[in-house]
Coordinates of C-alpha atoms in Angstrom, one line a residue:
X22 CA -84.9 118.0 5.0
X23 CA -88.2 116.2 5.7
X24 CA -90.2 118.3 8.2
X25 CA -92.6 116.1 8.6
X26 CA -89.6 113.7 10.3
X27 CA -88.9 116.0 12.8
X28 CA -92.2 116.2 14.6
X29 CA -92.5 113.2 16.7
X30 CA -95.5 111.7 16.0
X31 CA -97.1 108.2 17.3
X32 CA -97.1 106.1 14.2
X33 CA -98.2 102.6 16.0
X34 CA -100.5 101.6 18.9
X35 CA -99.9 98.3 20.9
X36 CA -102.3 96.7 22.5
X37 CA -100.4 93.6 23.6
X38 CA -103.0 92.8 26.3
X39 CA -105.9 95.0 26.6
X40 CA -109.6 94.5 27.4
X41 CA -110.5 92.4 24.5
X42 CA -107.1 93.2 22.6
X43 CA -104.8 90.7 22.8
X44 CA -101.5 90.8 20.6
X45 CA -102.9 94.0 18.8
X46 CA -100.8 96.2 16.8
X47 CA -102.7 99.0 14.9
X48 CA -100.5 101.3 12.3
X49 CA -101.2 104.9 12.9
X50 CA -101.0 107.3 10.1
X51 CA -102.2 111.3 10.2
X52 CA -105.3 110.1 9.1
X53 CA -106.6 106.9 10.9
X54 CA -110.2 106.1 11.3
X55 CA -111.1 103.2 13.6
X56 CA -114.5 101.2 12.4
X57 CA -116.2 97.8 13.6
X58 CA -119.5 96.6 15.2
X59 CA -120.4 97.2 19.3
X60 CA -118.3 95.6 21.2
X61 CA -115.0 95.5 18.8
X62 CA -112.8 97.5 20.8
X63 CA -112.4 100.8 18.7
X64 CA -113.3 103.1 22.4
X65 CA -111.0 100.5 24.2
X66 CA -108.0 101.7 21.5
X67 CA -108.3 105.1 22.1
X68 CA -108.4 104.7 26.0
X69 CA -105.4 103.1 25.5
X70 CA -103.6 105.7 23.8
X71 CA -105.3 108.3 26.3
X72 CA -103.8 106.0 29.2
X73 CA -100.3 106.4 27.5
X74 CA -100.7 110.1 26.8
X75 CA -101.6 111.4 30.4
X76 CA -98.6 109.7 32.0
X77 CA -96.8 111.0 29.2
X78 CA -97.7 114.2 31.0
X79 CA -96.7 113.7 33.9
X80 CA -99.8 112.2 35.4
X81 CA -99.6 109.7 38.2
X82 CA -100.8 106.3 36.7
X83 CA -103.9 106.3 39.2
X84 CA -105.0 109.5 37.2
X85 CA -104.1 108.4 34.1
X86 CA -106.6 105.3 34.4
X87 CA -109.3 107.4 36.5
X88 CA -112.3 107.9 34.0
X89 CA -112.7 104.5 33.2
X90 CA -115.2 102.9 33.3
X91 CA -115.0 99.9 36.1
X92 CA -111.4 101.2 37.2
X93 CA -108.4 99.6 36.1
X94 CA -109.5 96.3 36.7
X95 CA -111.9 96.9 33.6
X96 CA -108.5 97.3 31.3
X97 CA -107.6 93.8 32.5
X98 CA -108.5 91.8 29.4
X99 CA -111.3 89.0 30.0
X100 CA -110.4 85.7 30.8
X101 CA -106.7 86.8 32.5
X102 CA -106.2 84.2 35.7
X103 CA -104.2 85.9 38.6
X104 CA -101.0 84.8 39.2
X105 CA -100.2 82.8 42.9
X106 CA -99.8 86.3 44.5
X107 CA -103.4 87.5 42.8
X108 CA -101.9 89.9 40.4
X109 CA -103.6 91.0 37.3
X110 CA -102.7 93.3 34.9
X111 CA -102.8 94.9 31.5
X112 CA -100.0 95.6 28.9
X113 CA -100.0 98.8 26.7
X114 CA -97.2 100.4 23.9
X115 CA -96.7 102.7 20.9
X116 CA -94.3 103.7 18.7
X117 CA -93.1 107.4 17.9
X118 CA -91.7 108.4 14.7
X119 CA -89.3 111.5 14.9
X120 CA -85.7 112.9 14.8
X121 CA -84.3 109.9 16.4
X122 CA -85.9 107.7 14.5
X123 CA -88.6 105.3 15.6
X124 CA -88.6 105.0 19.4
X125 CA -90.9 102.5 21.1
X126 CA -92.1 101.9 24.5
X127 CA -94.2 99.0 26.2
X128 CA -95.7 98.9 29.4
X129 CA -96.9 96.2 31.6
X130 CA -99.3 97.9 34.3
X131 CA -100.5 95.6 37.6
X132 CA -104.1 96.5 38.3
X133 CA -104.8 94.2 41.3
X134 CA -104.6 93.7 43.9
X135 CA -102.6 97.2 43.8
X136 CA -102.2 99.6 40.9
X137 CA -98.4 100.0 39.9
X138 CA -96.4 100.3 36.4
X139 CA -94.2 96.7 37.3
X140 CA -92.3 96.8 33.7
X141 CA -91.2 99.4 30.8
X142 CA -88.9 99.2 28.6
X143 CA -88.0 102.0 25.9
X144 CA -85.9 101.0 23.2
X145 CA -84.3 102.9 19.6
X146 CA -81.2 103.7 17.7
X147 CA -81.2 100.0 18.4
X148 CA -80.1 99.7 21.7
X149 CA -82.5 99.7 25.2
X150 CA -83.0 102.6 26.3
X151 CA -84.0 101.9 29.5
X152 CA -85.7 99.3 31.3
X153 CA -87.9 98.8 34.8
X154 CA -88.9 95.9 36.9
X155 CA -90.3 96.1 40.3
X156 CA -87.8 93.9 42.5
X157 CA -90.1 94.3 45.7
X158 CA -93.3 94.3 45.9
X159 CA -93.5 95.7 48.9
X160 CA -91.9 99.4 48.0
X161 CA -93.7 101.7 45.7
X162 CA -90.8 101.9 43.2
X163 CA -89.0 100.0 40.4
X164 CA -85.4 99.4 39.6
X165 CA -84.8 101.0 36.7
X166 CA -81.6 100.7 34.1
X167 CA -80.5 103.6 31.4
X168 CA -78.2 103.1 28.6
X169 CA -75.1 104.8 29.1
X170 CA -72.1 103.6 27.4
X171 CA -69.5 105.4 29.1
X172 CA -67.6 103.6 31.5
X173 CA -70.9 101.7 33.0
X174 CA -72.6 100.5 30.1
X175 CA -76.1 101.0 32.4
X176 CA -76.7 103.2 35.5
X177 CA -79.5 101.9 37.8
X178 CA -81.5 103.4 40.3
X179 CA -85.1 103.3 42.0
X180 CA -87.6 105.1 40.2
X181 CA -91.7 105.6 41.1
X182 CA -93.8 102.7 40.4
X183 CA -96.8 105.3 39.9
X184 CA -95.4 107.6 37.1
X185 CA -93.6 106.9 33.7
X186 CA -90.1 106.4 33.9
X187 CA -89.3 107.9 30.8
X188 CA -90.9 110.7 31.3
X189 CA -88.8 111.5 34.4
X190 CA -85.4 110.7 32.6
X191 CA -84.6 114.6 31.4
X192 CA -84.4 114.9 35.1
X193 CA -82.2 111.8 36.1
X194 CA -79.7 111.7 32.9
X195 CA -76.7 114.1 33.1
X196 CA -76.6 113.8 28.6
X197 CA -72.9 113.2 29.6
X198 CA -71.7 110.6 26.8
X199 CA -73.6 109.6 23.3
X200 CA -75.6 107.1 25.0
X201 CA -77.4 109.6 27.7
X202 CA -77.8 112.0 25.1
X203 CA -79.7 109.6 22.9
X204 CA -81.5 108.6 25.8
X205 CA -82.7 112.3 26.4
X206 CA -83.5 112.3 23.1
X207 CA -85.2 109.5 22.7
X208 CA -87.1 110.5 25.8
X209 CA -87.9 113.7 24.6
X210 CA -89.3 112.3 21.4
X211 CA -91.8 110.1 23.1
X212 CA -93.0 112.9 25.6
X213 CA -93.5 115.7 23.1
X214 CA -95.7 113.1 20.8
X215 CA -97.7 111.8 23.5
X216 CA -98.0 115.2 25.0
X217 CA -99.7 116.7 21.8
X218 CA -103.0 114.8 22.1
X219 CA -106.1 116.8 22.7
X220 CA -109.0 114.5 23.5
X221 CA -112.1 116.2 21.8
X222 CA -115.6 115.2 22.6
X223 CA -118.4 118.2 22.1
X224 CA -121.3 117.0 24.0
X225 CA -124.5 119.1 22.4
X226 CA -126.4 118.8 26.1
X227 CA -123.7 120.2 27.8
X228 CA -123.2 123.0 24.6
X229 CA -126.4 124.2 25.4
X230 CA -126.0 124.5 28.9
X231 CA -128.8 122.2 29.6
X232 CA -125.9 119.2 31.0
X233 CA -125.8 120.5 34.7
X234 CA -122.2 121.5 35.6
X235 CA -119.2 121.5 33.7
X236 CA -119.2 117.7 31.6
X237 CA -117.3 115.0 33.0
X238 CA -115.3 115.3 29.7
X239 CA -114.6 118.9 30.4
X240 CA -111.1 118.8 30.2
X241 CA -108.5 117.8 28.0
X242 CA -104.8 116.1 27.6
X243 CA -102.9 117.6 28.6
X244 CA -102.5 120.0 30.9
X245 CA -106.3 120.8 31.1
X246 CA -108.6 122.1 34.4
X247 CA -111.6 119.9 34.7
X248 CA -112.8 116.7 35.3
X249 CA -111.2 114.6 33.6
X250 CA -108.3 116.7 31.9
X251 CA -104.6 116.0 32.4
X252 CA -103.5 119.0 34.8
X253 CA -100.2 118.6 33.7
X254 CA -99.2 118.5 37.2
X255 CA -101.8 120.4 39.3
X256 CA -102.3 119.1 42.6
X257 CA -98.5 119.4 43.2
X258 CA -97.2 115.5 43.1
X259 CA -97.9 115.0 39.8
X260 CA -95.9 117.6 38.4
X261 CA -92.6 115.1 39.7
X262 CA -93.5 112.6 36.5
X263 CA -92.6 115.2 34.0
X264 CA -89.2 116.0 32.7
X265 CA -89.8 118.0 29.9
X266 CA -90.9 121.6 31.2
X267 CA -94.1 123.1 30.8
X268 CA -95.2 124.8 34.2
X269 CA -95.6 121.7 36.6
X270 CA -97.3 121.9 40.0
X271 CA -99.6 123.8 42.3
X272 CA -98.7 127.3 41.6
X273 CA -98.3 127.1 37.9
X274 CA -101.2 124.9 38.0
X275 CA -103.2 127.8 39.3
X276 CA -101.6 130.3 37.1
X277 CA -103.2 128.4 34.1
X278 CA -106.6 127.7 35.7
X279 CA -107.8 131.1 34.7
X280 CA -106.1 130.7 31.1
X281 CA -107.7 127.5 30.0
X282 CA -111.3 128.9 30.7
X283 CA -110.0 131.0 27.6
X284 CA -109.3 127.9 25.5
X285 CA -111.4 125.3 24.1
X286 CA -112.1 122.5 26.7
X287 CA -112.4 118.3 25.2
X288 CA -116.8 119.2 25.7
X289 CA -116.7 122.5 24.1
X290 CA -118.9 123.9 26.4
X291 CA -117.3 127.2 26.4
X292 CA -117.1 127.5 22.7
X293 CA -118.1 130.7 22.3
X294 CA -115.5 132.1 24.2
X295 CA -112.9 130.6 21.8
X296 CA -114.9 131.1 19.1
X297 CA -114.9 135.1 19.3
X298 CA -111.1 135.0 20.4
X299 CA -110.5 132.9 17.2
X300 CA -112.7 135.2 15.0
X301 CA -110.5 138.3 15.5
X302 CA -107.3 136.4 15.5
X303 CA -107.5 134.7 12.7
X304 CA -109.9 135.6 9.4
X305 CA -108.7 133.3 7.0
X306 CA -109.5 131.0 9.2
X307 CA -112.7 132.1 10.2
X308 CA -113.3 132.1 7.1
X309 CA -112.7 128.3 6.3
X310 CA -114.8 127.1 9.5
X311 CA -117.3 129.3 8.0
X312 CA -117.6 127.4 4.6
X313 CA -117.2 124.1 6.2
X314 CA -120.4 124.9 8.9
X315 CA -122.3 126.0 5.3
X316 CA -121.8 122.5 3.9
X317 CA -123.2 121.1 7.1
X318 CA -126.1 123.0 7.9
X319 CA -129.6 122.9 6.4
X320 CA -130.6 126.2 5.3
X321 CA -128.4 129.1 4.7
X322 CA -125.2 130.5 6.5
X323 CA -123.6 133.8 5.7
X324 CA -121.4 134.0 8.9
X325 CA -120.9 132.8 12.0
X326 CA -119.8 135.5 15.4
X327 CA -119.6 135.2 18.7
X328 CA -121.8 138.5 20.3
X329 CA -123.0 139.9 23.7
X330 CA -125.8 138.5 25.0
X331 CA -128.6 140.9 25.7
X332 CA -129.8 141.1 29.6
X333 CA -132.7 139.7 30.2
X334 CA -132.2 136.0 27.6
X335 CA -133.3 133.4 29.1
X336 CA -133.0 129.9 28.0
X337 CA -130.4 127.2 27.2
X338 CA -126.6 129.1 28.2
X339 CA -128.2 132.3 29.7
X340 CA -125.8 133.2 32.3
X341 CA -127.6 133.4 35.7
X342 CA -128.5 136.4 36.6
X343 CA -127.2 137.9 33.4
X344 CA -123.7 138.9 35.3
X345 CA -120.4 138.1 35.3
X346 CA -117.8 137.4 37.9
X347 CA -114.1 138.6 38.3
X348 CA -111.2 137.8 36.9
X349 CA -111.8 139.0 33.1
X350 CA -108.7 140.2 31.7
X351 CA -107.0 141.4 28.0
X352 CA -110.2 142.5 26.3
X353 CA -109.7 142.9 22.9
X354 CA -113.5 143.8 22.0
X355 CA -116.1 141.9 20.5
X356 CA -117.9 142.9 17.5
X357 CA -121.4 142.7 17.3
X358 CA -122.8 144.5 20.6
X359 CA -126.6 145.1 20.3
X360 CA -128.0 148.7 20.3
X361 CA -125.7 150.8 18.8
X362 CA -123.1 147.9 17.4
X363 CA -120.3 149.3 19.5
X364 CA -116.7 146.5 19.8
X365 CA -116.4 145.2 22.8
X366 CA -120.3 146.5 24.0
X367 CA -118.7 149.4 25.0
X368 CA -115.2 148.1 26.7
X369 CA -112.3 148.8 24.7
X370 CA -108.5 148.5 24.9
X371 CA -106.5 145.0 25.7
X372 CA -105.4 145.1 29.3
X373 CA -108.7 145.6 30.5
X374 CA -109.5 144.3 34.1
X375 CA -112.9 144.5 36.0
X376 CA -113.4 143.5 39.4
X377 CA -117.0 142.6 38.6
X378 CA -119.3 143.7 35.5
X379 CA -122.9 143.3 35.6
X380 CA -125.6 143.6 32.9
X381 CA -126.9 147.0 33.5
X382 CA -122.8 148.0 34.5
X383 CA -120.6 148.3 31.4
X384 CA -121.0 152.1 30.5
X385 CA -122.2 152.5 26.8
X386 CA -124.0 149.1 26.4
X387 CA -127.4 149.6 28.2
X388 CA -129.4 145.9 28.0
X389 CA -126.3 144.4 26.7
X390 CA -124.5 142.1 28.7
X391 CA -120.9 142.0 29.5
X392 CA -118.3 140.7 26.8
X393 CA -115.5 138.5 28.1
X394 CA -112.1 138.2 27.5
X395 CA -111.1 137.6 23.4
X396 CA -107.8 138.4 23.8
X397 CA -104.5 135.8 23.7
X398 CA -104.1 134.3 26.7
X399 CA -106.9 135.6 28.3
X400 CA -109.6 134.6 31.1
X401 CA -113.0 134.0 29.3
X402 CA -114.3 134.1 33.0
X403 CA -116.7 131.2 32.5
X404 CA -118.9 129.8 34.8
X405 CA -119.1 126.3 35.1
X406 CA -122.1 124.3 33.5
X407 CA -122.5 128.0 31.6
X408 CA -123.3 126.4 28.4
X409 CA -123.0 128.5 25.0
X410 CA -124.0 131.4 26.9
X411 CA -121.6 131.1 29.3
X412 CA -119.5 134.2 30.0
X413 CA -122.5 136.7 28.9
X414 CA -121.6 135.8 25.2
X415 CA -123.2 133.5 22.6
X416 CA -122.7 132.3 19.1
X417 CA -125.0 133.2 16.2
X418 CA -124.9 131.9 12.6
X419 CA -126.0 135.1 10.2
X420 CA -129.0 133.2 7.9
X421 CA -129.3 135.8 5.5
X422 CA -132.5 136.9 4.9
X423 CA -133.6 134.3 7.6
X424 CA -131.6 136.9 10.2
X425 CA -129.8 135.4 13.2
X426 CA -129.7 132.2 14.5
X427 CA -128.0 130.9 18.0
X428 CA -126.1 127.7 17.5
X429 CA -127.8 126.1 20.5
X430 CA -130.5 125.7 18.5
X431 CA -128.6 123.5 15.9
X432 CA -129.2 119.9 15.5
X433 CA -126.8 118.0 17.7
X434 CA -125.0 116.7 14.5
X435 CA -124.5 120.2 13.2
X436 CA -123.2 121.4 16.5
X437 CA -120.8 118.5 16.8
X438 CA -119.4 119.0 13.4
X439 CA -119.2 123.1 14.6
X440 CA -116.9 122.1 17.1
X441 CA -114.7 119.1 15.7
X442 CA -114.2 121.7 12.8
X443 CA -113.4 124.3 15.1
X444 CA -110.8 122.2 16.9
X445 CA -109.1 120.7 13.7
X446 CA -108.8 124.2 12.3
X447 CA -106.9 125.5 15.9
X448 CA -104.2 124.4 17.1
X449 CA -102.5 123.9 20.8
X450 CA -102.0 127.7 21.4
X451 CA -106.6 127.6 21.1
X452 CA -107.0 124.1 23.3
X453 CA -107.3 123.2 26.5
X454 CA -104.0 121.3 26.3
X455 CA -100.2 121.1 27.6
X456 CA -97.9 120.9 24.6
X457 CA -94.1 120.8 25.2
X458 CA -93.5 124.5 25.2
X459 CA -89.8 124.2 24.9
X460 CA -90.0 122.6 21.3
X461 CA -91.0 124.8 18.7
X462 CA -94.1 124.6 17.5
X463 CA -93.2 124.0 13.7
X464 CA -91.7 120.7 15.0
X465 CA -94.8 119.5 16.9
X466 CA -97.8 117.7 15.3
X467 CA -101.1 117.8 17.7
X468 CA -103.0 114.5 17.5
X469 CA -107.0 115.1 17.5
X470 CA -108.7 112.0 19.5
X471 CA -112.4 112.1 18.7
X472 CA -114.5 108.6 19.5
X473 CA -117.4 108.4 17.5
X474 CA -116.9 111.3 15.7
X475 CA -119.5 110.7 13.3
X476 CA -122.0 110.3 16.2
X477 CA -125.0 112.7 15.8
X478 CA -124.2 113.1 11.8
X479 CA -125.6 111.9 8.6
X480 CA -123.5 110.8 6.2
X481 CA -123.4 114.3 4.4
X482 CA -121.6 116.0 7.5
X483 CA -119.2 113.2 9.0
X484 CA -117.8 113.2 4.9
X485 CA -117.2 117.1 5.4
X486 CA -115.9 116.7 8.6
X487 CA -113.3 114.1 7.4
X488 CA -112.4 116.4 4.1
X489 CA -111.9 118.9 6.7
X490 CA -109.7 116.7 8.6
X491 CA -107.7 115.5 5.2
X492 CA -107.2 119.2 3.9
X493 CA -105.7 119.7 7.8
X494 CA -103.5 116.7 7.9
X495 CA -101.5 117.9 4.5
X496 CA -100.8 120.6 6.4
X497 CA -98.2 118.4 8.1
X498 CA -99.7 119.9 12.2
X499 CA -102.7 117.8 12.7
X500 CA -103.2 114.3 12.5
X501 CA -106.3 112.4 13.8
X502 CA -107.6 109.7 15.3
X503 CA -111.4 108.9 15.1
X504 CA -113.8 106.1 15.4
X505 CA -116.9 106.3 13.0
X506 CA -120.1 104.0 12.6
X507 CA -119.8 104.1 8.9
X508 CA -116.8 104.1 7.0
X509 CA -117.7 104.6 4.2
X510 CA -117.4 108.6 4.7
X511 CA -113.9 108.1 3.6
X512 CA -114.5 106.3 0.6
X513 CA -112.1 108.1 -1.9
X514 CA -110.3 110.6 0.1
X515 CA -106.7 110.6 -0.2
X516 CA -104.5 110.2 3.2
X517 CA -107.4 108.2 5.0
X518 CA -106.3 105.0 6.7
X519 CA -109.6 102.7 7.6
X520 CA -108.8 100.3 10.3
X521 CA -111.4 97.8 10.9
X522 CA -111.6 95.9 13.9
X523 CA -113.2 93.1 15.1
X524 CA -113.2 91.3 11.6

């Protein structure tokens, strides 16, 4: 058997009408790059797909379209007249490949004069799946229609005109006859795909601590805390969208907040966190992200470790006072504690829990400052706008005779590519996302969304970075989609599907 057909997967983007897409279709492979001049749409394409993939999660479509820019009425492409009740509106769809087969859904979303999912249709196995329409205008709801093919060929009933309804049909199908159970399935496929996108964009500024507070982009799809991250439910309504399980609303919301400060958020700001959690768990892996930061740099690198920062550091990151609030739990121990190169600067033994640890407070440490949580599933008890010192903890690159460098002072190129690199070489279980956690993980690809991920680079980098990406891809659990300046950076690497738009 194929495994690579059993992970859903989005194989094709619609942009049917779409800022300045109109009748759009763009072929997704596990590879895709996205390249064209200002102004050709290749942000607009991925916005698009982030639209679909946080109401895939269970976000409410007014969260889904939150971040950007203009509001909804921004997606509404140019030129569109209102109709004689002043409605405008944008149309959006994709198409996941999987177990079923290909699945495909289309939206058509109302962004004036009130925001409202009017039409969706899901169709595969070559029969509609289900179908929406909003009948009144003045309920919040559409009358929606499921395949059933028992006695009632369809069974209707009112669904939310602010959520996806095929999200919500695990909850509303019984999987009685054939036809509901390839409705769940078809369902299921679609949600899982769109599910597995993580949205990466390291901001350097933000890196270094030097952004203010936690980056607008802190956060991630799905399931993410922050700004603009797909909670996955928290705040309690939006946890009804979802059908597929994966700890929806307030509580479980909660439960996670203090997780995800231990995973890699979409600005990376709290990479060194990860980075010394991925370090232990992982040395192969280290290893690889190691060789692939050595191609990129200037100068030499020997190694690359997250370690305590020393009291007293000031600059970019240093964490206030040099403290470190509650809430750090399942220390594992961090190499590399200065003084007397103790693990863990002087804390050992997973399970660990301390109220509050100060600089001058963890016993066999001295100057050193406290070491946050490295262990799975862990609180990495940052601070927000903490920077790569966040957490009392920074990240060095070992220059050899040169000695020790930290990574804040990298170019911003080289710290993009550190954490791009990082994030294709990780997987769901190390991001700040909200992957279907009933389907195992063998049968899940995570997408990688990355605009302008050459931005900041030279040529030399964003080629490594995309090798990196290829050498992931085969792997059969990552796939990306990018946008690059220059395209050329994939000139003769296999897998690597150039879409140019705007010619």
């Amino acid at each position: 058997m194929n495994s690579d057909s059993e992970r859903p997967a989005v194989t094709e983007l619609r942009l049917s009408a779409f800022k300045a897409h109109r009748g759009v279709v763009l072929p997704l492979g596990p590879l895709t790059l996205l390249s064209g001049g200002s102004g050709s749409g290749k942000s607009s394409a991925l916005q698009a797909y982030e639209i679909l993939a946080r109401l895939g999660s269970g976000q409410s479509l007014a969260r889904a379209v939150r971040d950007v820019a203009g509001g909804p009425s921004a997606c509404v492409p140019a030129g569109a007249r209102p109709d004689e009740q002043g409605r405008r509106g944008f149309r959006i769809g994709c198409t996941v490949s999987g177990p079923v087969g290909p699945v495909s859904l289309d939206l058509a979303v109302q962004a004036e004069p009130e925001l409202r999912i009017v039409g969706e249709r899901l169709t595969g196995g070559g029969e509609t799946l289900l179908t929406t329409a909003l009948t009144d205008p003045d309920r919040p709801a559409v009358q929606a229609a499921w395949h059933t093919a028992g006695a009632t060929p369809v069974t209707r009933a009112p669904l939310p005109d602010d959520r996806l309804g095929t999200s919500l049909l695990p909850l509303r199908v019984a999987g009685k006859t054939a036809g509901q159970r390839l409705v769940l399935a078809a369902a299921e496929q679609v949600v899982v795909a769109l599910r597995s996108a993580f949205v990466c964009d390291p901001r350097p500024e933000v890196m270094r601590g030097t952004g203010g507070a936690r980056a607008a982009g802190g956060a991630s799809l799905p399931g993410a805390t922050g700004a603009t991250g797909v909670a996955g439910g928290a705040g309690g309504s939006a946890g009804r969208g979802s059908g597929v399980r994966g700890g929806r609303g307030k509580g479980a919301a909660k439960a996670r907040e203090g997780q995800d400060e231990g995973r890699l958020r979409s600005s990376c700001d709290n990479l060194p966190a990860v980075l010394a959690r991925t370090s232990q768990e992982c040395a192969r892996r280290h290893a690889v992200l190691v060789a692939a930061v050595r191609e990129a740099c200037v100068g030499p690198v020997d190694g690359l470790r997250a370690v305590p920062r020393q009291a007293g550091v000031t600059g970019a990151g240093a964490a206030g006072s040099g403290g470190m609030e509650s809430g750090v739990t399942g220390v594992t121990g961090v190499t590399g504690a200065t003084g007397s190169g103790a693990t863990g600067a002087g804390v050992t033994g997973a399970g660990v829990t301390a109220s509050r640890m100060t600089a001058s407070g963890v016993a066999g440490v001295g100057a050193a400052a406290a070491v946050p949580a490295a262990g799975r599933g862990g609180a990495a008890g940052a601070q927000p706008g903490g920077g790569l010192g966040e957490a009392g903890v920074q990240v060095v690159l070992d220059r050899g005779a040169l000695g020790e460098m930290p990574v804040e002072q990298l170019g911003d190129g080289e710290l993009r590519f550190l954490a791009l690199a990082l994030v294709l070489l990780t997987g769901p279980g190390v991001l700040a996302m909200d992957p279907a956690g009933e389907i195992p993980s063998a049968h899940q690809q995570m997408t990688v969304m990355a605009d302008g991920m050459d931005r900041c680079m030279d040529r030399r980098q964003a080629r490594e970075l995309v090798s990196l990406a290829v050498r992931m891809a085969e792997r059969g659990h990552v796939r990306l989609l990018g946008t690059v300046r220059d395209p050329s950076v994939a000139d003769g690497l296999p897998g690597v599907q150039v879409l140019h738009l705007g010619a």
